[in-house]
PDB file of C-alpha atoms in Angstrom:
ATOM      1  CA  UNK A   1      97.694  97.208  98.620  1.00  0.00           C
ATOM      2  CA  UNK A   2      99.687  99.073 101.244  1.00  0.00           C
ATOM      3  CA  UNK A   3     103.365  98.648 102.061  1.00  0.00           C
ATOM      4  CA  UNK A   4     105.623  99.028 105.091  1.00  0.00           C
ATOM      5  CA  UNK A   5     108.454 101.543 105.314  1.00  0.00           C
ATOM      6  CA  UNK A   6     111.211  98.978 104.956  1.00  0.00           C
ATOM      7  CA  UNK A   7     111.811  96.572 102.042  1.00  0.00           C
ATOM      8  CA  UNK A   8     112.453  92.897 102.641  1.00  0.00           C
ATOM      9  CA  UNK A   9     114.661  92.244  99.598  1.00  0.00           C
ATOM     10  CA  UNK A  10     116.447  93.787  96.658  1.00  0.00           C
ATOM     11  CA  UNK A  11     115.853  92.357  93.216  1.00  0.00           C
ATOM     12  CA  UNK A  12     118.664  92.819  90.750  1.00  0.00           C
ATOM     13  CA  UNK A  13     117.773  92.936  87.108  1.00  0.00           C
ATOM     14  CA  UNK A  14     119.894  91.930  84.146  1.00  0.00           C
ATOM     15  CA  UNK A  15     119.816  93.013  80.531  1.00  0.00           C
ATOM     16  CA  UNK A  16     120.290  90.368  77.854  1.00  0.00           C
ATOM     17  CA  UNK A  17     120.962  91.009  74.184  1.00  0.00           C
ATOM     18  CA  UNK A  18     122.154  88.956  71.259  1.00  0.00           C
ATOM     19  CA  UNK A  19     125.812  89.479  70.343  1.00  0.00           C
ATOM     20  CA  UNK A  20     124.846  91.062  66.993  1.00  0.00           C
ATOM     21  CA  UNK A  21     122.762  93.747  68.787  1.00  0.00           C
ATOM     22  CA  UNK A  22     125.475  94.968  71.122  1.00  0.00           C
ATOM     23  CA  UNK A  23     125.814  95.021  74.876  1.00  0.00           C
ATOM     24  CA  UNK A  24     123.959  97.050  77.475  1.00  0.00           C
ATOM     25  CA  UNK A  25     126.263  99.894  78.478  1.00  0.00           C
ATOM     26  CA  UNK A  26     123.901 101.959  80.564  1.00  0.00           C
ATOM     27  CA  UNK A  27     120.448 103.315  79.889  1.00  0.00           C
ATOM     28  CA  UNK A  28     121.609 105.240  76.805  1.00  0.00           C
ATOM     29  CA  UNK A  29     122.136 101.956  74.952  1.00  0.00           C
ATOM     30  CA  UNK A  30     118.360 101.325  75.173  1.00  0.00           C
ATOM     31  CA  UNK A  31     117.499 104.570  73.342  1.00  0.00           C
ATOM     32  CA  UNK A  32     115.410 103.952  70.198  1.00  0.00           C
ATOM     33  CA  UNK A  33     115.607 100.179  70.741  1.00  0.00           C
ATOM     34  CA  UNK A  34     112.865  97.652  71.456  1.00  0.00           C
ATOM     35  CA  UNK A  35     113.090  96.504  75.054  1.00  0.00           C
ATOM     36  CA  UNK A  36     111.128  93.640  76.547  1.00  0.00           C
ATOM     37  CA  UNK A  37     110.209  92.629  80.068  1.00  0.00           C
ATOM     38  CA  UNK A  38     107.551  90.692  81.954  1.00  0.00           C
ATOM     39  CA  UNK A  39     104.124  92.355  81.851  1.00  0.00           C
ATOM     40  CA  UNK A  40     103.637  94.983  84.587  1.00  0.00           C
ATOM     41  CA  UNK A  41     107.271  94.932  85.766  1.00  0.00           C
ATOM     42  CA  UNK A  42     107.724  98.680  85.172  1.00  0.00           C
ATOM     43  CA  UNK A  43     111.494  98.311  85.537  1.00  0.00           C
ATOM     44  CA  UNK A  44     112.110 101.778  84.129  1.00  0.00           C
ATOM     45  CA  UNK A  45     109.551 104.517  84.884  1.00  0.00           C
ATOM     46  CA  UNK A  46     107.513 105.694  81.881  1.00  0.00           C
ATOM     47  CA  UNK A  47     108.995 109.190  82.009  1.00  0.00           C
ATOM     48  CA  UNK A  48     112.505 107.706  81.513  1.00  0.00           C
ATOM     49  CA  UNK A  49     111.641 105.432  78.581  1.00  0.00           C
ATOM     50  CA  UNK A  50     113.010 106.535  75.244  1.00  0.00           C
ATOM     51  CA  UNK A  51     112.550 103.095  73.740  1.00  0.00           C
ATOM     52  CA  UNK A  52     109.702 100.916  72.508  1.00  0.00           C
ATOM     53  CA  UNK A  53     108.443  98.511  75.174  1.00  0.00           C
ATOM     54  CA  UNK A  54     107.220  94.990  74.423  1.00  0.00           C
ATOM     55  CA  UNK A  55     105.807  93.070  77.371  1.00  0.00           C
ATOM     56  CA  UNK A  56     105.376  89.312  77.635  1.00  0.00           C
ATOM     57  CA  UNK A  57     104.158  86.767  80.191  1.00  0.00           C
ATOM     58  CA  UNK A  58     107.316  84.693  80.813  1.00  0.00           C
ATOM     59  CA  UNK A  59     111.039  84.814  80.160  1.00  0.00           C
ATOM     60  CA  UNK A  60     110.913  81.918  77.712  1.00  0.00           C
ATOM     61  CA  UNK A  61     108.700  84.020  75.443  1.00  0.00           C
ATOM     62  CA  UNK A  62     111.072  86.944  75.933  1.00  0.00           C
ATOM     63  CA  UNK A  63     114.081  84.860  74.899  1.00  0.00           C
ATOM     64  CA  UNK A  64     112.249  83.680  71.770  1.00  0.00           C
ATOM     65  CA  UNK A  65     111.470  87.325  70.880  1.00  0.00           C
ATOM     66  CA  UNK A  66     115.127  88.223  71.490  1.00  0.00           C
ATOM     67  CA  UNK A  67     116.420  85.380  69.330  1.00  0.00           C
ATOM     68  CA  UNK A  68     113.946  86.275  66.558  1.00  0.00           C
ATOM     69  CA  UNK A  69     115.111  89.907  66.599  1.00  0.00           C
ATOM     70  CA  UNK A  70     111.694  91.205  67.704  1.00  0.00           C
ATOM     71  CA  UNK A  71     113.250  92.821  70.766  1.00  0.00           C
ATOM     72  CA  UNK A  72     116.776  94.166  71.102  1.00  0.00           C
ATOM     73  CA  UNK A  73     117.111  93.872  74.873  1.00  0.00           C
ATOM     74  CA  UNK A  74     115.401  91.676  77.466  1.00  0.00           C
ATOM     75  CA  UNK A  75     115.285  92.814  81.107  1.00  0.00           C
ATOM     76  CA  UNK A  76     114.569  90.246  83.809  1.00  0.00           C
ATOM     77  CA  UNK A  77     115.602  89.227  87.322  1.00  0.00           C
ATOM     78  CA  UNK A  78     119.216  88.020  87.307  1.00  0.00           C
ATOM     79  CA  UNK A  79     118.499  84.586  88.751  1.00  0.00           C
ATOM     80  CA  UNK A  80     115.709  84.006  86.221  1.00  0.00           C
ATOM     81  CA  UNK A  81     118.021  85.040  83.362  1.00  0.00           C
ATOM     82  CA  UNK A  82     120.617  82.534  84.475  1.00  0.00           C
ATOM     83  CA  UNK A  83     118.086  79.668  84.584  1.00  0.00           C
ATOM     84  CA  UNK A  84     116.422  80.609  81.293  1.00  0.00           C
ATOM     85  CA  UNK A  85     119.692  80.944  79.372  1.00  0.00           C
ATOM     86  CA  UNK A  86     120.817  77.527  80.609  1.00  0.00           C
ATOM     87  CA  UNK A  87     117.457  75.954  79.720  1.00  0.00           C
ATOM     88  CA  UNK A  88     117.589  77.496  76.230  1.00  0.00           C
ATOM     89  CA  UNK A  89     121.251  76.418  75.836  1.00  0.00           C
ATOM     90  CA  UNK A  90     122.292  80.006  75.097  1.00  0.00           C
ATOM     91  CA  UNK A  91     125.953  80.691  75.876  1.00  0.00           C
ATOM     92  CA  UNK A  92     128.184  83.719  76.371  1.00  0.00           C
ATOM     93  CA  UNK A  93     129.256  83.261  72.751  1.00  0.00           C
ATOM     94  CA  UNK A  94     125.675  84.033  71.652  1.00  0.00           C
ATOM     95  CA  UNK A  95     124.433  86.634  74.137  1.00  0.00           C
ATOM     96  CA  UNK A  96     125.560  89.602  76.175  1.00  0.00           C
ATOM     97  CA  UNK A  97     124.386  89.550  79.779  1.00  0.00           C
ATOM     98  CA  UNK A  98     124.920  92.641  81.916  1.00  0.00           C
ATOM     99  CA  UNK A  99     123.570  93.667  85.298  1.00  0.00           C
ATOM    100  CA  UNK A 100     121.580  96.865  85.607  1.00  0.00           C
ATOM    101  CA  UNK A 101     123.278  99.510  87.745  1.00  0.00           C
ATOM    102  CA  UNK A 102     120.909  99.343  90.711  1.00  0.00           C
ATOM    103  CA  UNK A 103     118.535  96.937  92.351  1.00  0.00           C
ATOM    104  CA  UNK A 104     114.838  97.411  92.990  1.00  0.00           C
ATOM    105  CA  UNK A 105     113.522  97.209  96.540  1.00  0.00           C
ATOM    106  CA  UNK A 106     110.892  94.540  97.137  1.00  0.00           C
ATOM    107  CA  UNK A 107     108.239  95.029  99.826  1.00  0.00           C
ATOM    108  CA  UNK A 108     105.814  92.794 101.658  1.00  0.00           C
ATOM    109  CA  UNK A 109     102.313  93.809 100.524  1.00  0.00           C
ATOM    110  CA  UNK A 110      99.337  94.116 102.836  1.00  0.00           C
ATOM    111  CA  UNK A 111      95.636  94.537 102.160  1.00  0.00           C
ATOM    112  CA  UNK A 112      94.061  97.903 102.910  1.00  0.00           C
ATOM    113  CA  UNK A 113      92.458  97.463 106.335  1.00  0.00           C
ATOM    114  CA  UNK A 114      93.059  98.303 109.982  1.00  0.00           C
ATOM    115  CA  UNK A 115      94.619  94.940 110.841  1.00  0.00           C
ATOM    116  CA  UNK A 116      97.174  95.384 108.038  1.00  0.00           C
ATOM    117  CA  UNK A 117      98.022  98.881 109.272  1.00  0.00           C
ATOM    118  CA  UNK A 118      98.678  97.414 112.720  1.00  0.00           C
ATOM    119  CA  UNK A 119     100.805  94.622 111.244  1.00  0.00           C
ATOM    120  CA  UNK A 120     102.788  97.145 109.207  1.00  0.00           C
ATOM    121  CA  UNK A 121     103.479  99.146 112.354  1.00  0.00           C
ATOM    122  CA  UNK A 122     104.759  95.999 114.094  1.00  0.00           C
ATOM    123  CA  UNK A 123     106.802  95.030 111.021  1.00  0.00           C
ATOM    124  CA  UNK A 124     108.443  98.463 110.800  1.00  0.00           C
ATOM    125  CA  UNK A 125     109.312  98.460 114.529  1.00  0.00           C
ATOM    126  CA  UNK A 126     110.722  94.918 114.472  1.00  0.00           C
ATOM    127  CA  UNK A 127     112.770  95.458 111.322  1.00  0.00           C
ATOM    128  CA  UNK A 128     114.259  98.565 112.903  1.00  0.00           C
ATOM    129  CA  UNK A 129     115.070  96.688 116.146  1.00  0.00           C
ATOM    130  CA  UNK A 130     116.513  93.682 114.273  1.00  0.00           C
ATOM    131  CA  UNK A 131     118.767  95.975 112.251  1.00  0.00           C
ATOM    132  CA  UNK A 132     119.921  97.848 115.366  1.00  0.00           C
ATOM    133  CA  UNK A 133     121.028  94.670 117.150  1.00  0.00           C
ATOM    134  CA  UNK A 134     122.588  93.035 114.050  1.00  0.00           C
ATOM    135  CA  UNK A 135     120.205  90.083 113.780  1.00  0.00           C
ATOM    136  CA  UNK A 136     118.730  91.120 110.427  1.00  0.00           C
ATOM    137  CA  UNK A 137     122.158  91.667 108.897  1.00  0.00           C
ATOM    138  CA  UNK A 138     123.241  88.199 110.093  1.00  0.00           C
ATOM    139  CA  UNK A 139     120.279  86.569 108.328  1.00  0.00           C
ATOM    140  CA  UNK A 140     121.047  88.324 105.036  1.00  0.00           C
ATOM    141  CA  UNK A 141     124.727  87.400 105.346  1.00  0.00           C
ATOM    142  CA  UNK A 142     123.911  83.753 106.118  1.00  0.00           C
ATOM    143  CA  UNK A 143     121.787  83.432 102.978  1.00  0.00           C
ATOM    144  CA  UNK A 144     124.194  85.546 100.884  1.00  0.00           C
ATOM    145  CA  UNK A 145     121.451  88.007  99.989  1.00  0.00           C
ATOM    146  CA  UNK A 146     122.020  91.713  99.445  1.00  0.00           C
ATOM    147  CA  UNK A 147     120.725  93.922 102.217  1.00  0.00           C
ATOM    148  CA  UNK A 148     118.415  96.655 100.903  1.00  0.00           C
ATOM    149  CA  UNK A 149     119.972 100.126 101.045  1.00  0.00           C
ATOM    150  CA  UNK A 150     117.122 101.479 103.165  1.00  0.00           C
ATOM    151  CA  UNK A 151     117.847  98.837 105.809  1.00  0.00           C
ATOM    152  CA  UNK A 152     121.562  99.672 105.806  1.00  0.00           C
ATOM    153  CA  UNK A 153     120.661 103.295 106.508  1.00  0.00           C
ATOM    154  CA  UNK A 154     119.068 102.240 109.809  1.00  0.00           C
ATOM    155  CA  UNK A 155     122.501 101.306 111.159  1.00  0.00           C
ATOM    156  CA  UNK A 156     124.109 104.599 110.122  1.00  0.00           C
TER     157      UNK A 156
END
């Protein structure tokens, strides 16, 4: 896959732990712990991992591992955490739920071919133009979605 210059979204991740484990208070709290996330997420680059990683296919499995004490922390998209905790009837009295310090840019993916390269060029130009005239910012504001940092830099 190939990607354009500009992201389309920012995904914010949350860290969930059981009350008995302790809360996420920055990356140092993950040191020497067992951390779980959806397979292939790669939330934290390998060279920054000083914890044991356990991957799983869905958040429901992750919550079961967390409740069973097989992982200490679960990292997942914030909106998915909210839904999964409600579905599992887990409350603030049972779990800690903290946001990670930064979001992860999300990009539209294209196949590797000449047409995709042309589409990426058009995408990059239009995103730039839409940011310059304020239209892109208006769309993000309307839908109450965070504007990716790289897009905000276009206006500066």
